[in-house]
Tab-separated table of C-alpha atoms in Angstrom:
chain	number	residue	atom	x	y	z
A	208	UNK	CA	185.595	1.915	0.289
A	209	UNK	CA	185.115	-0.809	-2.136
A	210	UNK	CA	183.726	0.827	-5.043
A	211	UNK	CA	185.538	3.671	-7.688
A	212	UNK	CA	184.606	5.775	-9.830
A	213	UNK	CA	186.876	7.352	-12.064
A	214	UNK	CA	186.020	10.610	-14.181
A	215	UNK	CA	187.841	11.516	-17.668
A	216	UNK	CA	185.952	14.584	-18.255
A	217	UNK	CA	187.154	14.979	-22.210
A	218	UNK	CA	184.685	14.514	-25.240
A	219	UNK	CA	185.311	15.270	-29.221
A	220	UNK	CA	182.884	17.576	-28.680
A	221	UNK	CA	179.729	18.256	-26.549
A	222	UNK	CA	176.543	17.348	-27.610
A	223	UNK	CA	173.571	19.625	-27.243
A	224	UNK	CA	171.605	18.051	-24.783
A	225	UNK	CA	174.637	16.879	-21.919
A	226	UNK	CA	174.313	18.233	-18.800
A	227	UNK	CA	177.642	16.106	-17.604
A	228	UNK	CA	180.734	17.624	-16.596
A	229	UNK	CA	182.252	17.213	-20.288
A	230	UNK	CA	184.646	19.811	-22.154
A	231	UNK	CA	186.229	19.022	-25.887
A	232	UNK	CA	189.481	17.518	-25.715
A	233	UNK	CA	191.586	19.606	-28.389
A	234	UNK	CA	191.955	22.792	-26.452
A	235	UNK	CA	192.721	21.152	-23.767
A	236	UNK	CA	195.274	18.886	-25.366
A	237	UNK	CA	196.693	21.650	-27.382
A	238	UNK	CA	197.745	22.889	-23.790
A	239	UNK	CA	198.577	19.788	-22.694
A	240	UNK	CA	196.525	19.824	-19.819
A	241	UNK	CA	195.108	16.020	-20.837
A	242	UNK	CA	198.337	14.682	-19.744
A	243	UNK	CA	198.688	16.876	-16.033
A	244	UNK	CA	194.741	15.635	-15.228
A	245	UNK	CA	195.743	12.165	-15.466
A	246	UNK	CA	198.794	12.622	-13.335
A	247	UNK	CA	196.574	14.975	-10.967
A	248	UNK	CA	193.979	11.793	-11.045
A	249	UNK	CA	196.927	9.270	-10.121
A	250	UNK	CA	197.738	11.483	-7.143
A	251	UNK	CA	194.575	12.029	-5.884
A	252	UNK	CA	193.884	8.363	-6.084
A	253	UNK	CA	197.369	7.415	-4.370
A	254	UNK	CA	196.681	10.016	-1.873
A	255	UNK	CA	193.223	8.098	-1.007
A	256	UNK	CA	194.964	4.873	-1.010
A	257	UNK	CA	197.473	5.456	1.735
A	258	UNK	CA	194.443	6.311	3.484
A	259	UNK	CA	193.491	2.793	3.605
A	260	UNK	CA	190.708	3.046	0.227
A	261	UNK	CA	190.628	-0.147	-1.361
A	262	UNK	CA	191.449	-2.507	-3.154
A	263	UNK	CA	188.543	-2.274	-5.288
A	264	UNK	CA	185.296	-4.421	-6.271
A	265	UNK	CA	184.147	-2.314	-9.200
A	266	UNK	CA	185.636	0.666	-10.754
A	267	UNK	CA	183.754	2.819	-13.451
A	268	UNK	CA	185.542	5.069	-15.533
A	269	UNK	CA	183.168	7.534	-16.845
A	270	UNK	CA	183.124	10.708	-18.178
A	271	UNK	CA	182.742	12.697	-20.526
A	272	UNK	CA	184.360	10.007	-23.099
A	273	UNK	CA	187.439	7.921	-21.807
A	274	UNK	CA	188.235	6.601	-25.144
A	275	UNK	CA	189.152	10.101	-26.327
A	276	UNK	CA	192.482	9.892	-24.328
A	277	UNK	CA	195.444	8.973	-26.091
A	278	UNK	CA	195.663	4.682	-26.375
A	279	UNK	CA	198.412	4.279	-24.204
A	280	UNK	CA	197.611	6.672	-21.612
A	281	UNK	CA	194.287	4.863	-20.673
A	282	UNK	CA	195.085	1.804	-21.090
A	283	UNK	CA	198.371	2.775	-18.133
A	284	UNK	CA	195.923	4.107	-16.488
A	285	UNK	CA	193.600	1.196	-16.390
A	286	UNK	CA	196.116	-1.381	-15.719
A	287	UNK	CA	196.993	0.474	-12.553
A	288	UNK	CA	193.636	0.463	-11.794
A	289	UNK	CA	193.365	-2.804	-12.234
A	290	UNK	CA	196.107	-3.475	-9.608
A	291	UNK	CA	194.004	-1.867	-7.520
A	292	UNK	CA	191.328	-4.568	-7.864
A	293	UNK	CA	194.134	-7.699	-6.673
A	294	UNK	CA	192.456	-10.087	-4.600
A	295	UNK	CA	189.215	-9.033	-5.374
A	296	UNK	CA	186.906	-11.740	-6.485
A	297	UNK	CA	185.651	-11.132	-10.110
A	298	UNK	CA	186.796	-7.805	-10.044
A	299	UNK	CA	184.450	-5.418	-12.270
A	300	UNK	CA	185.828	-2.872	-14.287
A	301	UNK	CA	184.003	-0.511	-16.874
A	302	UNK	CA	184.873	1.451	-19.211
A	303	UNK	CA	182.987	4.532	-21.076
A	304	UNK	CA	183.072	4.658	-24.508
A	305	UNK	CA	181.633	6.425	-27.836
A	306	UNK	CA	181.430	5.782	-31.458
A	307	UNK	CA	184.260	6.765	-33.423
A	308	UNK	CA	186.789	6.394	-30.659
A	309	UNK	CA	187.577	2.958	-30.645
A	310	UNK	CA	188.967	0.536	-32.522
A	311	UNK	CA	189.398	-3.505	-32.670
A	312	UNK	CA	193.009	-2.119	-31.114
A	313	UNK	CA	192.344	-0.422	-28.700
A	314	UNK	CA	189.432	-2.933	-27.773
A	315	UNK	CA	192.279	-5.944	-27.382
A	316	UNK	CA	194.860	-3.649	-25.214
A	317	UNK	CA	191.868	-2.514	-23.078
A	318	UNK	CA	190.826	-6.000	-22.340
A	319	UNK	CA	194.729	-6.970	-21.791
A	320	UNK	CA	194.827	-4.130	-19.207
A	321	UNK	CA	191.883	-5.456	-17.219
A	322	UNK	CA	188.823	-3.886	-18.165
A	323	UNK	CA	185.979	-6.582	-18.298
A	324	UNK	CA	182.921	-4.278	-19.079
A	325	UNK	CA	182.108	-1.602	-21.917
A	326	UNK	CA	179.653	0.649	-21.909
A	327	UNK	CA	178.595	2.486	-25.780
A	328	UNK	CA	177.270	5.672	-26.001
A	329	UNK	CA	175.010	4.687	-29.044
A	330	UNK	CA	171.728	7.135	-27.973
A	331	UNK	CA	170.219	6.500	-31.140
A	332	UNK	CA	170.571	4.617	-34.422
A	333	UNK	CA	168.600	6.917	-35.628
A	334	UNK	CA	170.600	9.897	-37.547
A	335	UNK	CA	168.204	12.120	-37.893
A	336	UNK	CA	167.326	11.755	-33.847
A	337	UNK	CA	171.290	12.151	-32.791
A	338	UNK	CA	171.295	14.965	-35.025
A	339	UNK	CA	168.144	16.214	-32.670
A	340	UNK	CA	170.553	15.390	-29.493
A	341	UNK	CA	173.772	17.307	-31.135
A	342	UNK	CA	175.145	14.166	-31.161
A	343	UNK	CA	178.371	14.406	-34.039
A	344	UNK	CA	178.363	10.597	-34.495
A	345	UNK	CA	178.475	9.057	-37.771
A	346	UNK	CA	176.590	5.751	-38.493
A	347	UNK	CA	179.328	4.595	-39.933
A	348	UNK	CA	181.293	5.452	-36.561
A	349	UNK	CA	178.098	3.346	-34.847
A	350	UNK	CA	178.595	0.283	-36.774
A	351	UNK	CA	182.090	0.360	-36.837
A	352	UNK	CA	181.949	0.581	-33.349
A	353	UNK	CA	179.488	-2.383	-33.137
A	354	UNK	CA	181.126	-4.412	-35.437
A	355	UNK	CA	184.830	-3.859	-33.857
A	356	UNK	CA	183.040	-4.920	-30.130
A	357	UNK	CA	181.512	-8.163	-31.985
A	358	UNK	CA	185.141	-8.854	-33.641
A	359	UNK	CA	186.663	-9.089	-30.136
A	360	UNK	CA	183.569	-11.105	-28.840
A	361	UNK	CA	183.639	-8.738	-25.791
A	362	UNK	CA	180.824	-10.449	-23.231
A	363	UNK	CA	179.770	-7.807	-20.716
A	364	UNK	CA	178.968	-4.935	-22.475
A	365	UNK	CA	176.132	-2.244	-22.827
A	366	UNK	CA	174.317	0.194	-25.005
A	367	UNK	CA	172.678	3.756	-24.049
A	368	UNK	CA	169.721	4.550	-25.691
A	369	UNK	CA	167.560	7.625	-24.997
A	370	UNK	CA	164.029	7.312	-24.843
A	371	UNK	CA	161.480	10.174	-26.356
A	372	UNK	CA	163.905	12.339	-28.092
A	373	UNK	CA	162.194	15.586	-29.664
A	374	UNK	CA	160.706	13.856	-33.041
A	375	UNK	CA	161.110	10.404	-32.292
A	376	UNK	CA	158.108	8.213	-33.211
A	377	UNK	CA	157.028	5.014	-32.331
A	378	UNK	CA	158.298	3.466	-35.645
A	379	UNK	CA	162.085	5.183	-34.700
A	380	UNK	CA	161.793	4.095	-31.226
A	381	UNK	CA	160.929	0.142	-31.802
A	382	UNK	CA	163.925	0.306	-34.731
A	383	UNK	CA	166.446	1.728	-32.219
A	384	UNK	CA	165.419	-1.343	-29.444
A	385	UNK	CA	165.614	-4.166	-32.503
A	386	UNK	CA	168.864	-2.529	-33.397
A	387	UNK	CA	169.977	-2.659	-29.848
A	388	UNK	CA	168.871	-6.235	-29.446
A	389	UNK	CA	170.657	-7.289	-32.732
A	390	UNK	CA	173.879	-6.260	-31.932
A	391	UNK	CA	173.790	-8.435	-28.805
A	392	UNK	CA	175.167	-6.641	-25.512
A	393	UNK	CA	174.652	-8.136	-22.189
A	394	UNK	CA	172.946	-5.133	-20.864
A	395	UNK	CA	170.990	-1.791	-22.440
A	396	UNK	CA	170.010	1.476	-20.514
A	397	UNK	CA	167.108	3.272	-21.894
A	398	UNK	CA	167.049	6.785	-20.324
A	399	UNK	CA	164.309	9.627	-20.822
A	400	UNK	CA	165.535	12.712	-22.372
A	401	UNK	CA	166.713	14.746	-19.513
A	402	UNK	CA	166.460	18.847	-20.602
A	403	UNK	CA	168.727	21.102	-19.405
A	404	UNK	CA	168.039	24.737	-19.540
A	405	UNK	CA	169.916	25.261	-22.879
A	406	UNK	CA	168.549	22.100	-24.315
A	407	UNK	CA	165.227	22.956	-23.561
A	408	UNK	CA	165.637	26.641	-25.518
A	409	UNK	CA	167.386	24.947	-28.291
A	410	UNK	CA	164.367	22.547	-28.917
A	411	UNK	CA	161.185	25.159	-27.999
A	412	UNK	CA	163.447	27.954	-30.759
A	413	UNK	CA	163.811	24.927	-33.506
A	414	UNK	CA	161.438	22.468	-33.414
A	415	UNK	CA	158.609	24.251	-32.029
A	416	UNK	CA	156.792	24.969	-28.667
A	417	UNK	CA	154.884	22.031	-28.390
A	418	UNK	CA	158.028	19.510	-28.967
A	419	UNK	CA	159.213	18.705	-25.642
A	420	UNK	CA	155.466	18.332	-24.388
A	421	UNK	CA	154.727	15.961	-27.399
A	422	UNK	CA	158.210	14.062	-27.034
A	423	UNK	CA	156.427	13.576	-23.240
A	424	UNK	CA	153.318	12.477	-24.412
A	425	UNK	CA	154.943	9.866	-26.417
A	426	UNK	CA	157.404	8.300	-23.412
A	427	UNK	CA	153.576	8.346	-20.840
A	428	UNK	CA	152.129	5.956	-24.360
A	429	UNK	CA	154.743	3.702	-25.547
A	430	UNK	CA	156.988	3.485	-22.968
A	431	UNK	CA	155.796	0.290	-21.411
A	432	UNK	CA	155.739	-1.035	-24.716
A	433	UNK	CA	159.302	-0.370	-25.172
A	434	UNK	CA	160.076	-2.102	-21.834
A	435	UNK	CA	157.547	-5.041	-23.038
A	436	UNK	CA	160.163	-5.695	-25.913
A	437	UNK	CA	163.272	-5.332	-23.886
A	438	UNK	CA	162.102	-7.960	-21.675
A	439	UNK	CA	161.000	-10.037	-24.965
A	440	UNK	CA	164.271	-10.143	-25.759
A	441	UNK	CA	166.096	-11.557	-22.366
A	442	UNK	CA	166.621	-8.801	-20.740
A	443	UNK	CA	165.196	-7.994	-17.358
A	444	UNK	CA	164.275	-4.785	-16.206
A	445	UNK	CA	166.435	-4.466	-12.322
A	446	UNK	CA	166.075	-1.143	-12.062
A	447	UNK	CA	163.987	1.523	-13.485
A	448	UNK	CA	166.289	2.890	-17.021
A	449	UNK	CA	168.387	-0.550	-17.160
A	450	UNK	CA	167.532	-4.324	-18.146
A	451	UNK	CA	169.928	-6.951	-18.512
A	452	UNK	CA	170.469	-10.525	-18.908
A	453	UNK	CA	170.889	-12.673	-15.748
A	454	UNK	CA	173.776	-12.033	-14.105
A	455	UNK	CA	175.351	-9.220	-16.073
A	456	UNK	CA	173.540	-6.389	-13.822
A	457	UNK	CA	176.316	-3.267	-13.481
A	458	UNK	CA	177.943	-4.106	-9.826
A	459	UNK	CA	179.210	-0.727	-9.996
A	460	UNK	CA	175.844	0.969	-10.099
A	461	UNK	CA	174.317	-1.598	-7.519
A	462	UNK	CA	176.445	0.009	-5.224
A	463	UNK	CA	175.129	3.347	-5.408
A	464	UNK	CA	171.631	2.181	-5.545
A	465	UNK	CA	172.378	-0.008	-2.614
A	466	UNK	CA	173.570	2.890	-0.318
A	467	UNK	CA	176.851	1.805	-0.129
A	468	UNK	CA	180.190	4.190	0.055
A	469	UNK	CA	182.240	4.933	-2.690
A	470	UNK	CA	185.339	7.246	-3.849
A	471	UNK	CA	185.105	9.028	-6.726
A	472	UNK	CA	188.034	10.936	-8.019
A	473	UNK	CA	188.969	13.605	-10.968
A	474	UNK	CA	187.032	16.656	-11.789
A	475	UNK	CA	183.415	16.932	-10.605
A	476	UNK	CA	183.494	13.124	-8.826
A	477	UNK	CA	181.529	12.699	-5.994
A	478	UNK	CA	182.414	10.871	-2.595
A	479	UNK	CA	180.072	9.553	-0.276
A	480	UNK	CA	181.891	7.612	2.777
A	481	UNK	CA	179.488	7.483	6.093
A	482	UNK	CA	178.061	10.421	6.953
A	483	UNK	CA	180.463	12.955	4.199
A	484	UNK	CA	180.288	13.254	1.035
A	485	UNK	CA	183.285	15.187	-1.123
A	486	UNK	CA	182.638	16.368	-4.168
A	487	UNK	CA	185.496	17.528	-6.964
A	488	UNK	CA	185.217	21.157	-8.510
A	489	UNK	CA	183.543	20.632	-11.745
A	490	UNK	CA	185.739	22.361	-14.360
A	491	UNK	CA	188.904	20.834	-15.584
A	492	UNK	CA	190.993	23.944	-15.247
A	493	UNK	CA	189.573	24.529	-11.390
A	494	UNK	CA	190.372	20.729	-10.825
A	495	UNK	CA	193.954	21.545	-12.262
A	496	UNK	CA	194.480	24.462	-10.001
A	497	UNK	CA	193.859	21.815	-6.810
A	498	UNK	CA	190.758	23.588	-5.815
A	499	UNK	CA	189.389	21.938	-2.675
A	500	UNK	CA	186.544	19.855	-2.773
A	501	UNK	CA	183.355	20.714	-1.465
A	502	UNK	CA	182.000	19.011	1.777
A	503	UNK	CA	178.707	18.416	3.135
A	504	UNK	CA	178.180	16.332	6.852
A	505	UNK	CA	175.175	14.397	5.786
A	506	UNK	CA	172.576	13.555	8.379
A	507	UNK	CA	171.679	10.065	8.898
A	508	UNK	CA	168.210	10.627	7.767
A	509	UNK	CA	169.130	12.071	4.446
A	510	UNK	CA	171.017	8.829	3.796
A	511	UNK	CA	168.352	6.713	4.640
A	512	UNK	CA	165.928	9.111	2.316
A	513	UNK	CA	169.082	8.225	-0.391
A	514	UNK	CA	169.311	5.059	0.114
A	515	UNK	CA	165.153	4.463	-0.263
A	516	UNK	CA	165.216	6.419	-3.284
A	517	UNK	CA	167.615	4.647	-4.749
A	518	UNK	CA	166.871	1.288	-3.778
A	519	UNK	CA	163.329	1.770	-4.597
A	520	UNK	CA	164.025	2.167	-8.469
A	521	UNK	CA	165.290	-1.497	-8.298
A	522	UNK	CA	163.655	-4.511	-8.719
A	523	UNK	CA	164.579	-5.912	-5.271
A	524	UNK	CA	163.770	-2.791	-3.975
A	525	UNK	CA	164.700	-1.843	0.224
A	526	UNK	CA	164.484	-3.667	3.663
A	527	UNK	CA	161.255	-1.595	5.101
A	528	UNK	CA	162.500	-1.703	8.467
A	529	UNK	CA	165.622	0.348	6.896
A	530	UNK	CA	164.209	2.550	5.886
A	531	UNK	CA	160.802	3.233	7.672
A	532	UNK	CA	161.605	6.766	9.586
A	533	UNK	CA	161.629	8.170	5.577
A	534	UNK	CA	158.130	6.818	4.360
A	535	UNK	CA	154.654	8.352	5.114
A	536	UNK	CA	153.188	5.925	6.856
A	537	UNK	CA	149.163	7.162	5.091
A	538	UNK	CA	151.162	6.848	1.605
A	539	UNK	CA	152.232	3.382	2.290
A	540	UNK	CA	149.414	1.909	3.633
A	541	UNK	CA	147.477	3.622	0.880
A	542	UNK	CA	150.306	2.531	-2.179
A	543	UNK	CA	150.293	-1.479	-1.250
A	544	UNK	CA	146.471	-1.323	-0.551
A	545	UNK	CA	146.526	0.255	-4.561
A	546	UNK	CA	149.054	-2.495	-5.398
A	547	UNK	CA	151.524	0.316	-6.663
A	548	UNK	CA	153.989	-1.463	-3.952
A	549	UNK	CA	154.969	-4.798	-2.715
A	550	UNK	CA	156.043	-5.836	0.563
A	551	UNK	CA	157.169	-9.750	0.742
A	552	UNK	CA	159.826	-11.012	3.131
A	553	UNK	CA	160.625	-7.483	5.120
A	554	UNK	CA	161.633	-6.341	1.484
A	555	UNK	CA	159.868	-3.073	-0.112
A	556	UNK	CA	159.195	-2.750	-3.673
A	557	UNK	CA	157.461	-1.290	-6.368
A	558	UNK	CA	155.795	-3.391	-8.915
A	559	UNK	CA	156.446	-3.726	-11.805
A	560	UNK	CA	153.712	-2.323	-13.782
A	561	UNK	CA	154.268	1.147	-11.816
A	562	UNK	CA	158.480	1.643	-12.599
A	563	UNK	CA	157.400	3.668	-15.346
A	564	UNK	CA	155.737	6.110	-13.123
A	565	UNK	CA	158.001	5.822	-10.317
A	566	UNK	CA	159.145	9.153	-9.627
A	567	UNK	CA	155.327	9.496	-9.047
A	568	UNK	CA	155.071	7.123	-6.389
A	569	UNK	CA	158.296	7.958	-4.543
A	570	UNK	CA	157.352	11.293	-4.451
A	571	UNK	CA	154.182	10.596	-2.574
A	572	UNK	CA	156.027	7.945	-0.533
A	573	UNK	CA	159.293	9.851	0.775
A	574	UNK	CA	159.378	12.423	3.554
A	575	UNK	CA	162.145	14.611	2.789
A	576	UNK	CA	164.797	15.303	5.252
A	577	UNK	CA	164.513	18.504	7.096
């Protein structure tokens, strides 16, 4: 296993619309339960090292929000994992991060430590449209947070945006990619507005029944333009919600979309190594408690429907031969015929003018595992 991801599952708060395994921080520190996960997180990770895991190409520490933890305990933590990387060619090592908890500070020890990639939780510039995501982020908290990453002239670092938020308008949406843009990160994700159950009730009860189906409408017409601009700007789209300049592409999330294993540890991480895949109980208090993971034996044919999936959101897309015993073979004649994919060199792919209705294609593409 040469890829890690680590999970810090503690926000300020939670925002409206998350569907990630996130609790606030302050009951749990008031307990001082923050402190025992990250000593229950060093054991399970030195238990899967004597196992033979490692060392590490890329480790991700996502959550939730890292930066919440106290300075010096994730910035311990990250140096070990950084030890964990020695040897490793150009290691890669993320780290989370929101608005309002970090610092020019905390910035310089992080990069001291070893990590050589940030990822911002910026969502919107907007106010009014975090406000609509129950996002509690200041814009002063977002431009502080800008300007300290700027200060430190950090390289390799990204921005999350969230595309067709309930009320967001063309004008909104074209402000929050030039805002993006002008604060200069290597890479940007632009994600559509997932809904979870609550999310959706909270919008339909306050903005109206029609919102989510208008904030829809408006991702099917300006989407492309959105992704038009992106690419305007330098960055290119590899894979369907992320663009980035050449050469700063995440490594870490390559690897999934790739097929390859990885470990994932703390509450609610997944596992996938061969054929079984592990996956951590998702509340902090069960993960606390040493609950045992949940297994599943995957079949091989489910990881080849994974892996096309995935690697079919890219821009280099899968070898065909790969996986071929997962594609209708009707579907695919009839989708390159259309031009909706591309085969060239033994490689599948979409093209390009058809990531933005991709879940479209795959669907009529993939044979699900029985």
């Amino acid at each position: 296993m040469r890829h890690l991801y680590v999970h810090i599952p503690f926000c300020r708060s939670r925002c409206r619309y998350c569907d990630f395994a996130s609790e606030p921080l302050g009951p749990h520190a008031r307990a001082g339960r923050v402190e025992d996960y990250v000593a229950l997180l060093r054991s399970e990770l030195n238990d899967w090292v004597a196992r033979g895991a490692g060392p590490f190409e890329t480790v991700y520490i996502g959550g939730g929000t890292p930066t919440v933890l106290p300075a010096r305990l994730l910035v311990d933590l990250v140096g070990d994992l950084r030890a964990l990387q020695a040897g490793v060619a150009n290691p890669e090592l993320t780290v989370e991060a929101n608005p309002g908890t970090i610092d020019r500070e905390l910035l310089a020890a992080l990069a001291a430590a070893g990590v050589t990639r940030l990822s911002l939780g910026v969502q919107s510039f907007d106010p009014a449209l975090r406000a609509a995501l129950g996002r509690s982020v200041s814009q002063q908290e977002v431009e502080s947070a800008i300007a300290a990453i700027g200060a430190m002239g950090w390289e390799d670092w990204n921005i999350d945006l969230v595309f067709g938020i309930p009320g967001q308008d063309w004008v909104s949406a074209a402000a929050d990619i030039e805002a993006a843009v002008g604060a200069g990160p290597s890479h940007i994700s632009l994600y559509d507005l997932t809904y979870t159950r609550a999310y959706a009730s909270w919008v339909r009860r306050t903005m109206g029944a029609g919102a989510r189906r208008a904030a829809g409408a408006f991702v099917e017409e300006h989407l492309g333009a959105a992704v038009a601009r992106l690419e305007a700007a330098g960055y290119r789209r590899y894979e369907v919600s992320n663009f980035a300049r050449p050469g700063f592409e995440c490594r870490h999330n390559l690897a999934y979309w790739r097929g390859e294993d990885y470990l994932g540890i703390g509450a609610s991480a997944v596992s996938t190594v061969g054929l079984l895949r592990r996956t951590n109980p998702r509340e902090v208090k069960a993960y606390l408690a040493r609950t045992p993971a949940a297994i599943e034996q995957l079949s091989s044919e489910t990881r080849r429907w994974e892996r096309a999936m995935l690697g079919l959101r890219t821009s280099w897309g899968v070898g065909i031969d790969e996986v071929a015993p997962v594609l209708d073979q009707d579907a695919l004649r009839r989708l390159l015929t259309g031009g909706c994919l591309v085969e060239r060199c033994g490689r599948l792919s979409l093209h390009p003018q058809y990531l933005n209705v991709s879940n479209a294609v795959l669907s009529s593409l993939l044979v699900e595992p029985t």
